[in-house]
């Protein structure tokens, strides 16, 4: 440092010139130990104090060439006051001071040094010089490496999210593709002995599975669109039975020891998207089958109607859901599958489909049983506009 800091002397404490100088050197040493540039700037934007890190940051400067020079010129090679300087708006034009700059401010800027771009975090602290006048202490931190690490971490998170998304797409497409594969295997093994009606039935199943896969792909393509779901008047009992039959066909071993009960007293029709509704119940049924893990058990579907709502209650006795995770099961990508094969998308997809139909879905677990309650407006309400 080329100039000693001004230290006010208390009249009641006698100090020798040597002691004052020594104290000044100690303060200067503390100042220079700081690895980030520290600069004291007066109300005319002139540098009055600077530490050693400032000289290194300014390059091609020494203390003599820095002091009483414009901060924007020395630090940032600019010909005018930096537009991001918080003191610029705080200048009292009449008194040429920073009277309005009373609280610390921070800014993040990009600063190009040669061919290299730096990310700098600038912190500005008001320094009360005289009554009604404030100078500025500016601290400059090079956060380039930190930002690069954050960007790399962000890219890695994006790649992880992309992987989960791809996994989810595979998870959804696996159902119809498995159905097609099983049906083709059955046809190949039995086509010589099968009747035309049986062959036609198998071909119709393949057609339906292809249609289901096409709908999934269409959903992915239109994922970012906000269009309301297109609905038609349908029978929810038929849809539930189709979903059950499809799940049994796709997971014959898991379904082998399961007793199914579908309870209803008459047909229930209301507007809904038939393929999406079938996917909703397929995901719930598959979730129950996986919870049984090849053990025997029972899945009950009870369809009821109140004045304005149709309620579908799906219950299984596969052991229930732990209280610690029951609030998370509809969260995207949450899975409790110990095999590591689950994607955690099945129930979040159910939640999304129910929301699209202006419905509600909830879950309870008690005494080793899990109960999903799904409710839809009996008249379709706003969905009727799509008919």
C-alpha positions as a printed Julia matrix, in Angstrom:
387×3 Matrix{Float64}:
   0.0     0.0     0.0
   1.33    3.46   -0.77
  -0.76    5.46    1.65
  -1.54    4.84    5.29
  -5.18    4.56    6.34
  -6.52    7.5     8.32
  -7.15    6.34   11.89
  -8.91    8.85   14.14
  -7.14    9.36   17.41
  -9.1     9.47   20.63
  -7.98   12.4    22.7
  -8.32   10.45   25.94
  -5.95    7.69   24.79
  -2.37    8.88   24.2
  -0.66    7.04   21.36
   2.82    7.52   19.98
   3.35    8.02   16.28
   5.14    4.66   16.14
   2.18    2.82   17.65
  -0.25    4.45   15.29
   1.95    3.5    12.34
   2.2    -0.07   13.62
  -1.57   -0.31   13.94
  -1.93    1.02   10.43
   0.44   -1.67    9.13
  -1.56   -4.36   10.95
  -4.8    -3.16    9.41
  -3.09   -3.01    6.02
  -1.89   -6.62    6.45
  -5.4    -7.76    7.31
  -6.69   -5.88    4.29
  -4.12   -7.49    1.98
  -4.77  -11.01    3.29
  -8.25  -10.92    1.76
  -8.05  -12.85   -1.52
 -10.84  -10.89   -3.24
 -10.31   -7.32   -4.45
 -11.48   -4.71   -1.93
 -11.74   -1.12   -3.09
 -12.74    2.07   -1.26
 -14.36    4.46   -3.74
 -15.2     8.1    -3.05
 -18.24   10.05   -4.24
 -16.4    11.04   -7.44
 -15.86    7.34   -8.3
 -12.16    7.67   -7.49
 -10.27    4.82   -5.8
  -8.98    5.88   -2.38
  -7.85    2.52   -1.0
  -7.16   -0.86   -2.58
  -5.73   -4.13   -1.37
  -3.1    -6.32   -3.06
  -5.78   -8.5    -4.72
  -7.11   -5.38   -6.46
  -3.72   -4.73   -8.07
  -3.6    -8.33   -9.32
  -7.14   -8.04  -10.65
  -6.5    -4.71  -12.41
  -3.35   -6.08  -14.18
  -0.58   -3.79  -15.41
  -1.26   -1.44  -12.49
   0.5    -0.66   -9.25
  -0.74    1.26   -6.23
   0.51    4.6    -7.6
  -1.42    4.15  -10.84
  -4.59    2.99   -9.08
  -5.16    5.54   -6.34
  -7.28    8.58   -7.25
  -8.11    7.0   -10.59
 -11.66    6.23  -11.76
 -12.8     2.82  -10.5
 -14.6     1.96  -13.74
 -11.46    2.7   -15.78
  -8.98    0.82  -13.58
 -11.15   -2.2   -12.72
 -13.31   -2.69  -15.8
 -11.56   -0.75  -18.59
 -14.62    1.41  -19.17
 -14.74    5.05  -20.21
 -17.83    5.87  -18.16
 -19.54    4.85  -14.94
 -20.59    1.19  -14.99
 -24.32    0.94  -15.78
 -24.75   -1.73  -13.09
 -23.25    0.41  -10.34
 -25.92    0.85   -7.61
 -24.42    4.21   -6.67
 -25.34    5.59  -10.09
 -28.99    5.92   -9.11
 -28.08    7.05   -5.57
 -26.07   10.08   -6.61
 -27.39   13.33   -5.29
 -26.68   15.52   -8.27
 -26.75   18.69   -6.21
 -24.17   17.58   -3.64
 -22.47   14.98   -5.82
 -22.63   12.37   -3.06
 -24.13    8.98   -2.37
 -26.6    10.16    0.25
 -29.3     7.68   -0.88
 -27.0     4.67   -0.97
 -27.48    3.42    2.58
 -27.8    -0.37    2.32
 -25.49   -3.03    0.84
 -26.16   -4.07   -2.75
 -24.94   -6.94   -4.9
 -24.72   -7.53   -8.64
 -23.57  -10.4   -10.8
 -21.9    -9.45  -14.08
 -20.06  -11.06  -16.98
 -16.61   -9.59  -17.53
 -14.45  -10.43  -20.52
 -10.69  -10.56  -20.03
  -9.04  -11.17  -23.38
 -10.74  -14.25  -24.78
 -11.89  -15.47  -21.38
 -15.24  -14.59  -19.85
 -15.52  -14.27  -16.1
 -18.57  -14.32  -13.85
 -18.1   -11.74  -11.12
 -20.13  -11.23   -7.97
 -19.92   -7.57   -6.96
 -20.84   -6.45   -3.47
 -21.23   -2.78   -2.59
 -21.22   -1.52    0.99
 -21.9     2.1     1.98
 -19.07    3.73    3.94
 -20.13    6.79    5.96
 -17.37    9.24    5.21
 -18.89   12.46    6.5
 -22.27   13.48    7.77
 -24.71   13.07    4.9
 -22.05   11.55    2.59
 -21.27    7.91    1.9
 -18.38    6.4     0.0
 -18.44    2.81   -1.22
 -16.49   -0.31   -0.37
 -16.64   -2.65   -3.36
 -15.76   -6.33   -3.06
 -15.17   -8.33   -6.26
 -15.48  -12.13   -6.2
 -14.62  -14.31   -9.18
 -17.4   -16.93   -9.22
 -16.58  -18.31  -12.67
 -15.6   -21.79  -11.46
 -18.59  -21.92   -9.14
 -20.92  -21.0   -12.01
 -19.29  -23.58  -14.28
 -19.85  -26.24  -11.61
 -23.47  -25.13  -11.21
 -24.0   -25.26  -14.98
 -22.4   -28.71  -15.14
 -24.61  -29.85  -12.27
 -27.62  -28.39  -14.08
 -26.69  -30.25  -17.26
 -26.3   -33.48  -15.3
 -29.71  -32.98  -13.67
 -31.22  -32.36  -17.1
 -29.64  -35.56  -18.41
 -30.95  -37.44  -15.38
 -34.43  -35.98  -15.96
 -34.21  -36.94  -19.62
 -33.25  -40.48  -18.6
 -36.23  -40.66  -16.25
 -38.51  -39.3   -18.97
 -37.28  -41.89  -21.46
 -37.7   -44.56  -18.8
 -41.25  -43.37  -18.21
 -42.05  -43.5   -21.92
 -40.68  -47.04  -22.06
 -42.73  -47.87  -18.96
 -45.92  -46.7   -20.67
 -45.19  -48.27  -24.05
 -44.2   -51.57  -22.47
 -47.82  -52.5   -21.72
 -49.19  -52.52  -25.29
 -45.92  -53.86  -26.72
 -45.94  -56.75  -24.23
 -49.54  -57.45  -25.2
 -48.64  -57.54  -28.88
 -45.68  -59.84  -28.18
 -47.73  -62.29  -26.11
 -50.56  -62.37  -28.64
 -48.16  -62.99  -31.53
 -46.49  -65.79  -29.58
 -49.89  -67.35  -28.98
 -50.79  -67.04  -32.66
 -47.5   -68.56  -33.75
 -47.93  -71.54  -31.43
 -51.58  -72.24  -32.24
 -52.44  -70.78  -35.62
 -52.63  -74.16  -37.36
 -55.24  -75.43  -34.9
 -57.02  -72.13  -34.27
 -60.37  -71.35  -35.83
 -60.82  -68.25  -37.98
 -62.78  -66.66  -35.13
 -59.9   -67.22  -32.69
 -57.37  -65.82  -35.15
 -59.59  -62.8   -35.77
 -59.91  -62.27  -32.01
 -56.11  -62.32  -31.58
 -55.66  -59.9   -34.48
 -58.23  -57.56  -32.91
 -56.26  -57.66  -29.64
 -53.07  -56.73  -31.53
 -54.95  -53.91  -33.24
 -56.16  -52.57  -29.9
 -52.66  -52.72  -28.43
 -51.22  -50.86  -31.43
 -53.94  -48.24  -31.03
 -53.06  -47.9   -27.34
 -49.36  -47.44  -28.19
 -50.24  -44.8   -30.78
 -52.26  -42.88  -28.19
 -49.31  -42.94  -25.77
 -47.0   -41.56  -28.47
 -49.59  -38.9   -29.29
 -49.76  -37.94  -25.62
 -45.99  -37.54  -25.52
 -45.99  -35.35  -28.63
 -48.71  -33.11  -27.21
 -47.25  -33.12  -23.7
 -46.58  -29.4   -23.66
 -49.98  -28.46  -25.07
 -52.74  -27.21  -22.82
 -55.65  -28.62  -24.85
 -58.44  -30.13  -22.78
 -58.96  -33.87  -22.99
 -61.35  -34.99  -25.74
 -64.17  -37.11  -24.32
 -67.04  -39.27  -25.47
 -69.99  -40.73  -23.58
 -68.9   -44.12  -22.26
 -69.69  -46.89  -19.79
 -67.15  -46.88  -16.95
 -67.94  -50.53  -16.06
 -66.91  -51.7   -19.55
 -63.71  -49.64  -19.28
 -62.84  -51.13  -15.88
 -63.43  -54.67  -17.17
 -61.25  -54.04  -20.23
 -58.47  -52.7   -18.0
 -58.73  -55.76  -15.75
 -58.67  -58.18  -18.69
 -55.66  -56.41  -20.22
 -53.69  -56.47  -16.96
 -54.46  -60.17  -16.44
 -53.29  -60.87  -19.98
 -50.1   -58.83  -19.54
 -49.23  -60.2   -16.1
 -50.54  -63.78  -16.02
 -48.19  -64.96  -13.28
 -48.85  -62.01  -10.99
 -52.59  -62.41  -11.59
 -52.7   -66.17  -11.15
 -53.76  -66.21   -7.48
 -55.79  -63.0    -7.47
 -59.55  -62.99   -6.92
 -61.28  -60.09   -8.66
 -64.57  -58.54   -7.52
 -66.19  -55.79   -9.61
 -69.31  -54.56   -7.85
 -71.99  -52.32   -9.37
 -75.78  -52.2    -9.42
 -76.31  -50.77  -12.93
 -74.47  -49.13  -15.83
 -72.73  -45.84  -15.2
 -72.26  -43.59  -18.21
 -70.63  -40.19  -18.31
 -68.25  -38.33  -20.67
 -64.61  -39.47  -20.51
 -61.64  -40.37  -22.71
 -61.93  -44.19  -22.97
 -58.27  -44.99  -23.67
 -56.95  -42.69  -20.96
 -59.48  -44.0   -18.47
 -58.43  -47.55  -19.29
 -54.79  -46.59  -18.68
 -55.82  -45.1   -15.34
 -57.25  -48.4   -14.07
 -54.53  -50.49  -15.7
 -51.92  -48.55  -13.72
 -53.83  -48.92  -10.45
 -54.44  -52.65  -11.03
 -50.8   -53.22  -11.97
 -49.73  -51.35   -8.84
 -51.86  -53.73   -6.75
 -50.56  -56.84   -8.52
 -46.96  -55.8    -7.95
 -47.74  -55.2    -4.28
 -49.01  -58.79   -3.95
 -45.7   -60.04   -5.38
 -47.19  -63.38   -6.59
 -49.03  -63.94   -3.29
 -52.75  -64.77   -3.3
 -55.15  -61.94   -2.57
 -58.21  -60.01   -3.63
 -58.8   -56.84   -5.64
 -62.23  -55.27   -5.26
 -63.67  -52.54   -7.48
 -66.85  -50.95   -6.14
 -68.69  -48.43   -8.33
 -71.18  -46.14   -6.63
 -73.11  -43.0    -7.45
 -74.11  -40.05   -5.3
 -76.2   -37.11   -6.44
 -73.52  -35.4    -8.55
 -70.57  -37.8    -8.52
 -69.58  -41.28   -9.63
 -67.16  -42.94   -7.2
 -64.89  -45.89   -8.08
 -63.29  -47.52   -5.03
 -60.38  -49.88   -5.75
 -59.2   -51.87   -2.75
 -56.64  -54.64   -2.27
 -55.34  -56.63    0.69
 -51.69  -56.68   -0.43
 -50.33  -55.3     2.85
 -51.05  -51.59    2.69
 -48.76  -48.6     2.19
 -46.41  -47.36    4.94
 -47.57  -44.11    6.51
 -44.17  -42.54    5.84
 -44.62  -42.67    2.05
 -48.38  -42.63    1.45
 -48.34  -38.84    0.88
 -45.68  -39.23   -1.82
 -47.13  -41.96   -4.03
 -48.64  -39.53   -6.56
 -45.38  -37.58   -6.87
 -43.69  -38.02  -10.27
 -40.78  -40.5   -10.2
 -41.43  -41.64   -6.62
 -41.23  -45.42   -6.36
 -41.09  -47.9    -3.5
 -40.31  -50.82   -5.8
 -37.41  -52.66   -4.15
 -36.48  -54.45   -7.38
 -35.33  -51.16   -8.91
 -37.52  -51.71  -11.98
 -40.21  -49.18  -11.09
 -40.12  -45.69  -12.56
 -42.55  -44.07  -10.15
 -44.65  -42.74  -13.03
 -47.66  -45.06  -12.88
 -49.61  -43.37  -10.09
 -48.55  -39.87  -11.14
 -50.05  -40.66  -14.56
 -53.24  -41.78  -12.79
 -53.36  -38.49  -10.94
 -52.86  -36.55  -14.18
 -55.67  -38.44  -15.98
 -58.09  -37.87  -13.09
 -57.24  -34.15  -13.09
 -57.85  -33.96  -16.83
 -61.38  -35.3   -16.21
 -62.07  -32.75  -13.43
 -62.07  -35.58  -10.89
 -60.36  -36.35   -7.59
 -58.26  -39.28   -6.39
 -57.24  -40.15   -2.85
 -55.66  -43.12   -1.08
 -55.97  -44.64    2.38
 -54.15  -47.55    3.97
 -55.41  -49.47    6.99
 -55.07  -52.98    8.44
 -53.01  -54.28    5.55
 -55.39  -52.91    2.9
 -55.01  -50.08    0.4
 -58.03  -48.18   -0.88
 -58.05  -45.77   -3.83
 -61.15  -43.58   -4.15
 -61.62  -41.98   -7.56
 -64.52  -39.59   -8.15
 -65.78  -37.99  -11.35
 -68.6   -35.5   -11.99
 -71.64  -37.62  -12.88
 -72.68  -35.26  -15.67
 -69.2   -34.61  -16.97
 -69.7   -30.92  -16.11
 -67.17  -28.93  -18.18
 -66.16  -32.07  -20.06
 -69.52  -32.21  -21.78
 -68.41  -29.26  -23.89
 -65.99  -31.62  -25.63
 -68.71  -34.0   -26.84
